[in-house]
Short mmCIF file of C-alpha atoms in Angstrom, two decimals:
data_model
loop_
_atom_site.label_atom_id
_atom_site.label_comp_id
_atom_site.label_asym_id
_atom_site.label_seq_id
_atom_site.Cartn_x
_atom_site.Cartn_y
_atom_site.Cartn_z
CA MET U 151 47.32 103.24 -6.56
CA LYS U 152 49.48 102.53 -9.63
CA THR U 153 48.42 103.92 -13.00
CA ILE U 154 48.68 101.89 -16.20
CA LEU U 155 48.43 103.34 -19.70
CA ILE U 156 47.40 100.82 -22.36
CA SER U 157 47.57 101.28 -26.11
CA GLY U 158 45.86 98.72 -28.34
CA GLY U 159 43.35 97.93 -25.62
CA THR U 160 40.50 97.44 -28.10
CA GLY U 161 42.28 94.54 -29.81
CA TYR U 162 41.88 90.87 -28.98
CA LEU U 163 44.67 90.64 -26.43
CA GLY U 164 43.90 94.11 -25.10
CA LYS U 165 40.25 93.49 -24.28
CA HIS U 166 41.10 90.24 -22.48
CA LEU U 167 43.88 91.90 -20.50
CA LEU U 168 41.70 94.88 -19.60
CA GLY U 169 38.95 92.51 -18.47
CA VAL U 170 41.34 91.25 -15.79
CA LEU U 171 43.14 94.49 -14.89
CA VAL U 172 39.96 96.47 -14.16
CA ASP U 173 39.34 94.15 -11.22
CA CYS U 174 42.83 94.78 -9.84
CA ASP U 175 43.90 97.74 -7.74
CA TYR U 176 45.05 99.88 -10.68
CA THR U 177 43.95 103.06 -12.39
CA ILE U 178 43.58 102.13 -16.06
CA ILE U 179 43.96 104.62 -18.91
CA LEU U 180 43.13 103.57 -22.47
CA LEU U 181 44.86 105.32 -25.36
CA LYS U 182 43.00 104.67 -28.61
CA ARG U 183 42.54 105.87 -32.14
CA LYS U 184 39.28 107.59 -33.04
CA THR U 185 38.46 104.72 -35.40
CA SER U 186 38.86 102.07 -32.68
CA LEU U 187 35.60 100.39 -31.71
CA LEU U 188 34.75 100.46 -28.01
CA GLU U 189 31.92 97.92 -28.21
CA PRO U 190 34.17 95.04 -27.01
CA LEU U 191 34.82 97.05 -23.83
CA ILE U 192 31.26 98.27 -23.24
CA ASN U 193 30.92 96.39 -19.93
CA ILE U 194 34.05 97.93 -18.40
CA LEU U 195 34.15 101.40 -19.98
CA ASN U 196 33.00 103.00 -16.74
CA LYS U 197 36.20 101.69 -15.12
CA LEU U 198 38.49 103.23 -17.74
CA LYS U 199 39.79 106.70 -18.47
CA VAL U 200 39.86 107.05 -22.27
CA TYR U 201 41.95 109.33 -24.48
CA ASP U 202 41.83 109.62 -28.28
CA ILE U 203 45.27 109.96 -29.87
CA GLU U 204 44.06 112.25 -32.65
CA LYS U 205 41.91 114.47 -30.42
CA ASP U 206 43.90 114.62 -27.19
CA GLY U 207 47.45 113.81 -28.24
CA ILE U 208 49.94 111.83 -26.17
CA LYS U 209 51.42 114.73 -24.21
CA LYS U 210 48.06 115.48 -22.61
CA VAL U 211 47.84 111.96 -21.21
CA PHE U 212 51.16 112.34 -19.41
CA LEU U 213 50.45 115.91 -18.29
CA GLU U 214 47.17 114.92 -16.65
CA ASN U 215 48.31 111.60 -15.15
CA HIS U 216 51.33 110.09 -13.43
CA ILE U 217 51.94 106.98 -15.52
CA ASP U 218 53.74 104.14 -13.74
CA VAL U 219 53.58 101.56 -16.51
CA VAL U 220 52.82 101.70 -20.23
CA ILE U 221 51.57 98.50 -21.85
CA HIS U 222 51.94 98.87 -25.61
CA LEU U 223 49.77 96.32 -27.43
CA ALA U 224 48.91 98.26 -30.60
CA SER U 225 50.28 96.72 -33.81
CA THR U 226 49.79 96.73 -37.54
CA TYR U 227 50.57 93.38 -39.16
CA GLY U 228 50.47 94.51 -42.78
CA ARG U 229 47.97 91.77 -43.68
CA SER U 230 45.29 94.17 -44.91
CA GLY U 231 47.20 95.96 -47.63
CA GLU U 232 48.85 98.57 -45.40
CA SER U 233 51.84 100.30 -46.95
CA LEU U 234 55.32 100.03 -45.47
CA SER U 235 55.06 103.59 -44.18
CA GLU U 236 51.77 102.73 -42.45
CA VAL U 237 53.34 99.72 -40.74
CA VAL U 238 56.30 101.84 -39.61
CA ALA U 239 54.01 104.64 -38.39
CA SER U 240 52.00 102.21 -36.27
CA ASN U 241 54.77 99.95 -35.01
CA ILE U 242 57.62 102.43 -34.56
CA ILE U 243 56.59 106.10 -34.74
CA LEU U 244 53.53 105.87 -32.47
CA PRO U 245 55.20 103.87 -29.68
CA LEU U 246 58.30 106.07 -29.93
CA SER U 247 56.07 109.08 -29.32
CA ILE U 248 54.80 107.36 -26.18
CA ILE U 249 58.33 106.36 -25.14
CA GLU U 250 59.51 109.98 -25.43
CA GLU U 251 56.88 111.05 -22.91
CA ALA U 252 57.37 108.02 -20.65
CA ALA U 253 61.12 108.68 -20.55
CA MET U 254 60.41 111.92 -18.69
CA VAL U 255 58.56 110.08 -15.92
CA ASP U 256 60.72 108.80 -13.07
CA LYS U 257 60.90 104.99 -12.91
CA CYS U 258 58.28 104.51 -15.65
CA VAL U 259 58.26 101.03 -17.18
CA PHE U 260 57.37 100.45 -20.84
CA VAL U 261 56.02 96.94 -21.49
CA ASN U 262 56.06 96.14 -25.20
CA ALA U 263 54.08 93.39 -26.91
CA GLY U 264 56.75 92.15 -29.28
CA THR U 265 57.20 89.04 -31.39
CA SER U 266 59.28 85.88 -31.35
CA LEU U 267 59.73 86.07 -35.12
CA ASN U 268 63.16 86.75 -36.60
CA ARG U 269 63.40 90.43 -37.46
CA PHE U 270 63.78 89.71 -41.19
CA THR U 271 60.74 87.43 -41.48
CA SER U 272 58.43 90.29 -42.50
CA THR U 273 58.02 94.06 -42.42
CA TYR U 274 55.94 93.53 -39.27
CA SER U 275 58.66 91.63 -37.41
CA LEU U 276 61.36 94.06 -38.58
CA SER U 277 59.40 97.06 -37.34
CA LYS U 278 58.68 95.37 -34.00
CA GLU U 279 62.34 94.51 -33.48
CA GLN U 280 63.44 98.01 -34.44
CA LEU U 281 61.24 99.33 -31.63
CA VAL U 282 63.00 96.94 -29.23
CA ASP U 283 66.31 98.43 -30.39
CA TRP U 284 64.98 101.84 -29.36
CA GLY U 285 63.83 100.39 -26.04
CA LYS U 286 67.34 99.10 -25.37
CA HIS U 287 68.76 102.50 -26.28
CA PHE U 288 66.50 104.37 -23.88
CA SER U 289 67.11 101.88 -21.07
CA GLU U 290 70.90 102.01 -21.56
CA MET U 291 70.73 105.79 -21.33
CA GLY U 292 68.91 105.39 -18.02
CA ASP U 293 65.85 107.23 -19.31
CA LEU U 294 63.34 104.37 -19.33
CA ASN U 295 62.82 100.86 -18.05
CA PHE U 296 61.79 98.55 -20.91
CA ILE U 297 60.31 95.05 -20.85
CA ASN U 298 59.84 93.27 -24.17
CA LEU U 299 57.34 90.43 -24.43
CA ARG U 300 58.29 87.91 -27.12
CA LEU U 301 54.75 86.75 -27.82
CA GLU U 302 54.07 83.39 -29.39
CA HIS U 303 50.85 82.49 -31.23
CA PHE U 304 48.04 83.20 -28.76
CA TYR U 305 44.54 82.03 -29.61
CA GLY U 306 41.06 81.69 -28.16
CA PRO U 307 37.34 82.21 -28.78
CA ASN U 308 36.23 85.06 -31.04
CA ASP U 309 39.72 85.88 -32.27
CA SER U 310 40.33 87.47 -35.66
CA PRO U 311 39.24 85.20 -38.54
CA ASN U 312 42.58 86.05 -40.18
CA LYS U 313 44.52 84.20 -37.48
CA PHE U 314 45.69 80.68 -38.34
CA THR U 315 43.90 78.96 -35.45
CA SER U 316 40.63 80.73 -36.26
CA TYR U 317 40.99 79.80 -39.92
CA ILE U 318 41.48 76.08 -39.35
CA ILE U 319 38.81 75.86 -36.62
CA ASN U 320 36.16 77.69 -38.62
CA SER U 321 37.01 75.78 -41.80
CA CYS U 322 36.56 72.47 -39.99
CA LEU U 323 33.40 73.53 -38.16
CA ASN U 324 31.87 74.65 -41.43
CA ASN U 325 32.98 71.41 -43.10
CA LYS U 326 34.70 73.33 -45.86
CA LYS U 327 35.23 70.80 -48.64
CA HIS U 328 38.95 71.44 -49.15
CA VAL U 329 41.17 73.35 -46.73
CA PRO U 330 44.39 74.36 -48.54
CA LEU U 331 47.43 74.17 -46.27
CA THR U 332 51.21 73.94 -46.39
CA TRP U 333 52.82 70.59 -45.61
CA GLY U 334 52.63 71.67 -41.97
CA ALA U 335 56.15 70.63 -41.01
CA GLN U 336 56.88 73.96 -39.31
CA LYS U 337 56.61 73.99 -35.53
CA ARG U 338 54.87 76.71 -33.56
CA ASP U 339 54.24 77.51 -29.90
CA PHE U 340 50.51 78.00 -29.22
CA ILE U 341 49.27 79.60 -26.01
CA TYR U 342 45.66 80.05 -24.93
CA ILE U 343 44.55 83.66 -24.44
CA ASP U 344 43.87 83.28 -20.70
CA ASP U 345 47.42 82.02 -20.15
CA THR U 346 48.83 84.90 -22.18
CA VAL U 347 46.94 87.36 -19.99
CA SER U 348 47.99 85.68 -16.73
CA ALA U 349 51.63 85.85 -17.87
CA ILE U 350 51.37 89.59 -18.55
CA VAL U 351 49.68 90.20 -15.19
CA ILE U 352 52.56 88.46 -13.39
CA ILE U 353 55.12 90.43 -15.40
CA LEU U 354 53.27 93.62 -14.43
CA LYS U 355 53.65 92.79 -10.75
CA TYR U 356 57.35 92.25 -11.40
CA ALA U 357 57.56 95.60 -13.19
CA PHE U 358 56.10 97.38 -10.17
CA GLN U 359 58.80 95.98 -7.89
CA ASN U 360 61.38 98.65 -8.75
CA PHE U 361 62.41 96.96 -12.01
CA ILE U 362 65.29 98.85 -13.65
CA GLY U 363 66.85 98.43 -17.09
CA PHE U 364 65.93 96.15 -20.01
CA GLN U 365 64.49 92.66 -19.91
CA GLU U 366 62.80 90.22 -22.28
CA PHE U 367 60.26 87.53 -21.48
CA ASP U 368 59.15 84.72 -23.79
CA VAL U 369 55.36 84.39 -23.54
CA GLY U 370 54.23 81.02 -24.83
CA SER U 371 53.33 77.53 -23.67
CA GLY U 372 56.93 76.37 -23.87
CA LYS U 373 55.97 73.59 -26.28
CA ALA U 374 56.49 73.47 -30.04
CA VAL U 375 53.88 71.62 -32.10
CA ARG U 376 53.89 70.85 -35.83
CA ILE U 377 51.24 72.75 -37.76
CA LYS U 378 50.06 69.45 -39.23
CA GLU U 379 49.52 68.06 -35.73
CA ILE U 380 47.34 70.96 -34.64
CA CYS U 381 45.34 70.80 -37.88
CA ASP U 382 44.76 67.07 -37.44
CA LEU U 383 43.77 67.64 -33.81
CA VAL U 384 41.26 70.36 -34.72
CA HIS U 385 39.89 68.14 -37.48
CA HIS U 386 39.39 65.32 -34.95
CA LEU U 387 37.93 67.52 -32.19
CA THR U 388 35.39 69.10 -34.54
CA GLY U 389 34.40 65.82 -36.18
CA SER U 390 34.85 67.59 -39.50
CA SER U 391 34.32 66.13 -42.96
CA SER U 392 36.73 68.65 -44.48
CA VAL U 393 39.70 67.42 -46.49
CA LEU U 394 42.90 68.95 -45.15
CA ASP U 395 44.83 69.57 -48.35
CA TYR U 396 48.43 69.47 -47.17
CA GLY U 397 50.95 70.80 -49.68
CA ALA U 398 48.41 72.92 -51.56
CA VAL U 399 50.06 76.09 -50.26
CA SER U 400 53.77 76.88 -50.53
CA TYR U 401 55.74 77.96 -47.52
CA ARG U 402 56.07 81.74 -47.46
CA ALA U 403 59.41 83.40 -48.03
CA ASN U 404 61.48 83.39 -44.83
CA GLU U 405 59.06 80.92 -43.24
CA PRO U 406 60.32 80.15 -39.72
CA MET U 407 60.31 76.39 -39.26
CA TYR U 408 60.75 76.27 -35.50
CA LEU U 409 59.42 78.61 -32.82
CA GLN U 410 59.38 77.65 -29.15
CA SER U 411 59.35 79.87 -26.09
CA ASN U 412 61.63 79.51 -23.10
CA THR U 413 59.30 80.13 -20.19
CA SER U 414 61.90 79.71 -17.42
CA LYS U 415 61.81 83.42 -16.51
CA LEU U 416 58.03 83.32 -16.23
CA THR U 417 58.16 80.15 -14.17
CA GLU U 418 60.57 81.84 -11.76
CA LEU U 419 57.92 84.53 -11.23
CA GLY U 420 55.36 81.85 -10.34
CA TRP U 421 53.55 81.59 -13.68
CA VAL U 422 51.99 78.30 -14.76
CA CYS U 423 50.45 77.57 -18.16
CA GLY U 424 46.95 76.50 -17.15
CA ASN U 425 45.64 75.18 -20.46
CA SER U 426 47.15 72.42 -22.55
CA LEU U 427 46.83 72.76 -26.32
CA GLU U 428 43.93 70.30 -26.45
CA VAL U 429 42.08 71.96 -23.55
CA GLY U 430 42.50 75.40 -25.12
CA LEU U 431 41.34 74.16 -28.50
CA VAL U 432 38.28 72.47 -27.00
CA LYS U 433 37.30 75.72 -25.26
CA THR U 434 37.78 77.67 -28.48
CA ILE U 435 35.95 75.14 -30.63
CA ASN U 436 33.00 74.99 -28.22
CA ALA U 437 32.70 78.77 -28.24
CA GLU U 438 32.91 78.99 -32.03
CA ARG U 439 30.42 76.14 -32.40
CA LYS U 440 28.01 78.05 -30.16
CA ASN U 441 28.49 81.16 -32.30
CA LEU U 442 27.49 79.10 -35.33
CA GLY U 443 24.34 77.94 -33.54
CA ASN U 444 25.18 74.24 -33.51
CA ASP U 445 26.45 73.92 -29.94
CA GLY U 446 24.32 70.88 -29.39
CA GLU U 447 26.22 68.81 -31.91
#
């Protein structure tokens, strides 16, 4: 039985991925911080082996277990006032500490949840791309096999309220009088959470088939949609009375105007995006509407 070590498993993507992996024929180890809340995983905790980074350290995990694959999902976005050093510690130093241990395991594969953003878009994207540089270095030295996932904007029910999709959906459901937005000309690739998870599961199977070296996979729907189009669609699907105030917010510095995944590598592995944008939004809206207690509307 293969053993998978997951960091960031208590986050949104992590809990959805774990919910699928625990029913597969894998031994699952969760590496978490002592401050991480386990409530989202309460129904599957008995199927996990859990280590605290601060209490147990990373070396102990590798000494006590033969790790076949590491899935690194933990990230700090810098949206909550974290300092540059805190972003670097979370996005570079921590995963490098894991990589150092994984590099001593024969044929271990490190799967990194990266970003499709240009490295100079933000401190977050720069730190994530710098980790990929290290992954390339280790793989070129023959010490580690490294797969980088260039994640697009995944979304779904009960996601962080700080995410764009959650913001526009909740604003419309609550009929917020004015919803300040940019002009919405920028294009983004949105992928429903279930499709993100299914893509990672397929990549995992690929990783177990004696994968060697470095590889990148785009993980998205493969379709770019204008922000204004998705906002208008959410507004329509929710039947909202909100006024979408386009142009009230300036584009951020280094705003990427076009992001679209190339899913050809995933398609070759047999992956299919199962939810269109509208279907995914309807599922998300219905769940959020139920959370608000007006699911009958």
